[in-house]
Amino acid sequence: MKEKIKNRINQIKERLRDFAEELFTPDDLAAMDDGMGTVEVILIIVVLIGLVLIFKKQIRAIVESIMNKISSDSDAVMS
């Protein structure tokens, strides 16, 4: 019984392999690069998050300085 199941699985694998070879040649498969953009975007996001974590204090100081400047300028305009 086990041998029959193994043989059947191998037959199915061979049929799938033959079917896939009919759909795409090896050159077609090598030329496919659909997922490359996603990987690149994820790597860029990881690098940006790392930079933010490294320079967190400096970024916070710059943002606070800008917000204080905006607040004081808006107070001058409103008065």
mmCIF file with all atom_site columns, C-alpha atoms in Angstrom:
data_model
loop_
_atom_site.group_PDB
_atom_site.id
_atom_site.type_symbol
_atom_site.label_atom_id
_atom_site.label_alt_id
_atom_site.label_comp_id
_atom_site.label_asym_id
_atom_site.label_entity_id
_atom_site.label_seq_id
_atom_site.pdbx_PDB_ins_code
_atom_site.Cartn_x
_atom_site.Cartn_y
_atom_site.Cartn_z
_atom_site.occupancy
_atom_site.B_iso_or_equiv
_atom_site.pdbx_formal_charge
_atom_site.auth_seq_id
_atom_site.auth_comp_id
_atom_site.auth_asym_id
_atom_site.auth_atom_id
_atom_site.pdbx_PDB_model_num
ATOM 1  C CA . MET A 1 1  ? 0.000  0.000  0.000   1.00 0.00 ? 1  MET A CA 1
ATOM 2  C CA . LYS A 1 2  ? 2.792  2.433  0.920   1.00 0.00 ? 2  LYS A CA 1
ATOM 3  C CA . GLU A 1 3  ? 4.574  1.657  -2.309  1.00 0.00 ? 3  GLU A CA 1
ATOM 4  C CA . LYS A 1 4  ? 1.435  2.405  -4.330  1.00 0.00 ? 4  LYS A CA 1
ATOM 5  C CA . ILE A 1 5  ? 1.050  5.755  -2.622  1.00 0.00 ? 5  ILE A CA 1
ATOM 6  C CA . LYS A 1 6  ? 4.706  6.638  -3.227  1.00 0.00 ? 6  LYS A CA 1
ATOM 7  C CA . ASN A 1 7  ? 4.415  5.689  -6.885  1.00 0.00 ? 7  ASN A CA 1
ATOM 8  C CA . ARG A 1 8  ? 1.250  7.748  -7.281  1.00 0.00 ? 8  ARG A CA 1
ATOM 9  C CA . ILE A 1 9  ? 2.887  10.781 -5.629  1.00 0.00 ? 9  ILE A CA 1
ATOM 10 C CA . ASN A 1 10 ? 5.888  10.451 -7.948  1.00 0.00 ? 10 ASN A CA 1
ATOM 11 C CA . GLN A 1 11 ? 3.568  10.254 -10.968 1.00 0.00 ? 11 GLN A CA 1
ATOM 12 C CA . ILE A 1 12 ? 1.793  13.416 -9.867  1.00 0.00 ? 12 ILE A CA 1
ATOM 13 C CA . LYS A 1 13 ? 5.118  15.191 -9.321  1.00 0.00 ? 13 LYS A CA 1
ATOM 14 C CA . GLU A 1 14 ? 6.266  14.231 -12.808 1.00 0.00 ? 14 GLU A CA 1
ATOM 15 C CA . ARG A 1 15 ? 3.014  15.462 -14.354 1.00 0.00 ? 15 ARG A CA 1
ATOM 16 C CA . LEU A 1 16 ? 3.292  18.760 -12.491 1.00 0.00 ? 16 LEU A CA 1
ATOM 17 C CA . ARG A 1 17 ? 6.922  19.163 -13.549 1.00 0.00 ? 17 ARG A CA 1
ATOM 18 C CA . ASP A 1 18 ? 6.005  18.462 -17.185 1.00 0.00 ? 18 ASP A CA 1
ATOM 19 C CA . PHE A 1 19 ? 3.111  20.907 -16.998 1.00 0.00 ? 19 PHE A CA 1
ATOM 20 C CA . ALA A 1 20 ? 5.322  23.625 -15.483 1.00 0.00 ? 20 ALA A CA 1
ATOM 21 C CA . GLU A 1 21 ? 7.968  23.092 -18.151 1.00 0.00 ? 21 GLU A CA 1
ATOM 22 C CA . GLU A 1 22 ? 5.326  23.591 -20.833 1.00 0.00 ? 22 GLU A CA 1
ATOM 23 C CA . LEU A 1 23 ? 4.233  26.874 -19.247 1.00 0.00 ? 23 LEU A CA 1
ATOM 24 C CA . PHE A 1 24 ? 7.644  28.414 -18.645 1.00 0.00 ? 24 PHE A CA 1
ATOM 25 C CA . THR A 1 25 ? 11.041 27.693 -20.089 1.00 0.00 ? 25 THR A CA 1
ATOM 26 C CA . PRO A 1 26 ? 14.050 28.038 -17.749 1.00 0.00 ? 26 PRO A CA 1
ATOM 27 C CA . ASP A 1 27 ? 14.920 31.318 -19.481 1.00 0.00 ? 27 ASP A CA 1
ATOM 28 C CA . ASP A 1 28 ? 11.426 32.652 -18.729 1.00 0.00 ? 28 ASP A CA 1
ATOM 29 C CA . LEU A 1 29 ? 11.769 31.735 -15.066 1.00 0.00 ? 29 LEU A CA 1
ATOM 30 C CA . ALA A 1 30 ? 15.204 33.390 -14.831 1.00 0.00 ? 30 ALA A CA 1
ATOM 31 C CA . ALA A 1 31 ? 13.858 36.583 -16.399 1.00 0.00 ? 31 ALA A CA 1
ATOM 32 C CA . MET A 1 32 ? 11.000 36.961 -13.908 1.00 0.00 ? 32 MET A CA 1
ATOM 33 C CA . ASP A 1 33 ? 11.679 39.703 -11.369 1.00 0.00 ? 33 ASP A CA 1
ATOM 34 C CA . ASP A 1 34 ? 8.196  40.565 -10.113 1.00 0.00 ? 34 ASP A CA 1
ATOM 35 C CA . GLY A 1 35 ? 9.073  40.352 -6.425  1.00 0.00 ? 35 GLY A CA 1
ATOM 36 C CA . MET A 1 36 ? 12.222 42.470 -6.564  1.00 0.00 ? 36 MET A CA 1
ATOM 37 C CA . GLY A 1 37 ? 10.457 45.780 -5.957  1.00 0.00 ? 37 GLY A CA 1
ATOM 38 C CA . THR A 1 38 ? 8.850  44.537 -2.766  1.00 0.00 ? 38 THR A CA 1
ATOM 39 C CA . VAL A 1 39 ? 12.152 43.334 -1.321  1.00 0.00 ? 39 VAL A CA 1
ATOM 40 C CA . GLU A 1 40 ? 13.834 46.627 -2.137  1.00 0.00 ? 40 GLU A CA 1
ATOM 41 C CA . VAL A 1 41 ? 11.073 48.660 -0.489  1.00 0.00 ? 41 VAL A CA 1
ATOM 42 C CA . ILE A 1 42 ? 11.208 46.505 2.651   1.00 0.00 ? 42 ILE A CA 1
ATOM 43 C CA . LEU A 1 43 ? 14.992 46.923 2.873   1.00 0.00 ? 43 LEU A CA 1
ATOM 44 C CA . ILE A 1 44 ? 14.701 50.700 2.514   1.00 0.00 ? 44 ILE A CA 1
ATOM 45 C CA . ILE A 1 45 ? 12.055 50.815 5.263   1.00 0.00 ? 45 ILE A CA 1
ATOM 46 C CA . VAL A 1 46 ? 14.264 48.715 7.569   1.00 0.00 ? 46 VAL A CA 1
ATOM 47 C CA . VAL A 1 47 ? 17.229 51.044 6.991   1.00 0.00 ? 47 VAL A CA 1
ATOM 48 C CA . LEU A 1 48 ? 15.081 54.141 7.636   1.00 0.00 ? 48 LEU A CA 1
ATOM 49 C CA . ILE A 1 49 ? 13.702 52.676 10.868  1.00 0.00 ? 49 ILE A CA 1
ATOM 50 C CA . GLY A 1 50 ? 17.267 51.862 11.952  1.00 0.00 ? 50 GLY A CA 1
ATOM 51 C CA . LEU A 1 51 ? 18.396 55.425 11.264  1.00 0.00 ? 51 LEU A CA 1
ATOM 52 C CA . VAL A 1 52 ? 15.452 56.842 13.196  1.00 0.00 ? 52 VAL A CA 1
ATOM 53 C CA . LEU A 1 53 ? 16.272 54.632 16.164  1.00 0.00 ? 53 LEU A CA 1
ATOM 54 C CA . ILE A 1 54 ? 19.950 55.606 16.070  1.00 0.00 ? 54 ILE A CA 1
ATOM 55 C CA . PHE A 1 55 ? 19.335 59.358 15.757  1.00 0.00 ? 55 PHE A CA 1
ATOM 56 C CA . LYS A 1 56 ? 16.141 59.502 17.830  1.00 0.00 ? 56 LYS A CA 1
ATOM 57 C CA . LYS A 1 57 ? 17.378 62.173 20.261  1.00 0.00 ? 57 LYS A CA 1
ATOM 58 C CA . GLN A 1 58 ? 18.734 64.422 17.532  1.00 0.00 ? 58 GLN A CA 1
ATOM 59 C CA . ILE A 1 59 ? 15.562 64.103 15.449  1.00 0.00 ? 59 ILE A CA 1
ATOM 60 C CA . ARG A 1 60 ? 13.398 64.876 18.483  1.00 0.00 ? 60 ARG A CA 1
ATOM 61 C CA . ALA A 1 61 ? 15.500 67.980 19.259  1.00 0.00 ? 61 ALA A CA 1
ATOM 62 C CA . ILE A 1 62 ? 15.203 69.253 15.673  1.00 0.00 ? 62 ILE A CA 1
ATOM 63 C CA . VAL A 1 63 ? 11.429 68.673 15.586  1.00 0.00 ? 63 VAL A CA 1
ATOM 64 C CA . GLU A 1 64 ? 10.948 70.398 18.949  1.00 0.00 ? 64 GLU A CA 1
ATOM 65 C CA . SER A 1 65 ? 13.044 73.343 17.784  1.00 0.00 ? 65 SER A CA 1
ATOM 66 C CA . ILE A 1 66 ? 10.972 73.668 14.609  1.00 0.00 ? 66 ILE A CA 1
ATOM 67 C CA . MET A 1 67 ? 7.686  73.395 16.513  1.00 0.00 ? 67 MET A CA 1
ATOM 68 C CA . ASN A 1 68 ? 8.810  76.035 19.042  1.00 0.00 ? 68 ASN A CA 1
ATOM 69 C CA . LYS A 1 69 ? 9.790  78.355 16.189  1.00 0.00 ? 69 LYS A CA 1
ATOM 70 C CA . ILE A 1 70 ? 6.408  77.820 14.484  1.00 0.00 ? 70 ILE A CA 1
ATOM 71 C CA . SER A 1 71 ? 4.589  78.413 17.768  1.00 0.00 ? 71 SER A CA 1
ATOM 72 C CA . SER A 1 72 ? 6.447  81.630 18.538  1.00 0.00 ? 72 SER A CA 1
ATOM 73 C CA . ASP A 1 73 ? 5.997  82.916 14.956  1.00 0.00 ? 73 ASP A CA 1
ATOM 74 C CA . SER A 1 74 ? 2.303  82.116 15.007  1.00 0.00 ? 74 SER A CA 1
ATOM 75 C CA . ASP A 1 75 ? 1.930  83.956 18.337  1.00 0.00 ? 75 ASP A CA 1
ATOM 76 C CA . ALA A 1 76 ? 3.563  87.016 16.750  1.00 0.00 ? 76 ALA A CA 1
ATOM 77 C CA . VAL A 1 77 ? 1.224  86.868 13.747  1.00 0.00 ? 77 VAL A CA 1
ATOM 78 C CA . MET A 1 78 ? -1.888 86.383 15.895  1.00 0.00 ? 78 MET A CA 1
ATOM 79 C CA . SER A 1 79 ? -1.153 89.399 18.153  1.00 0.00 ? 79 SER A CA 1
#
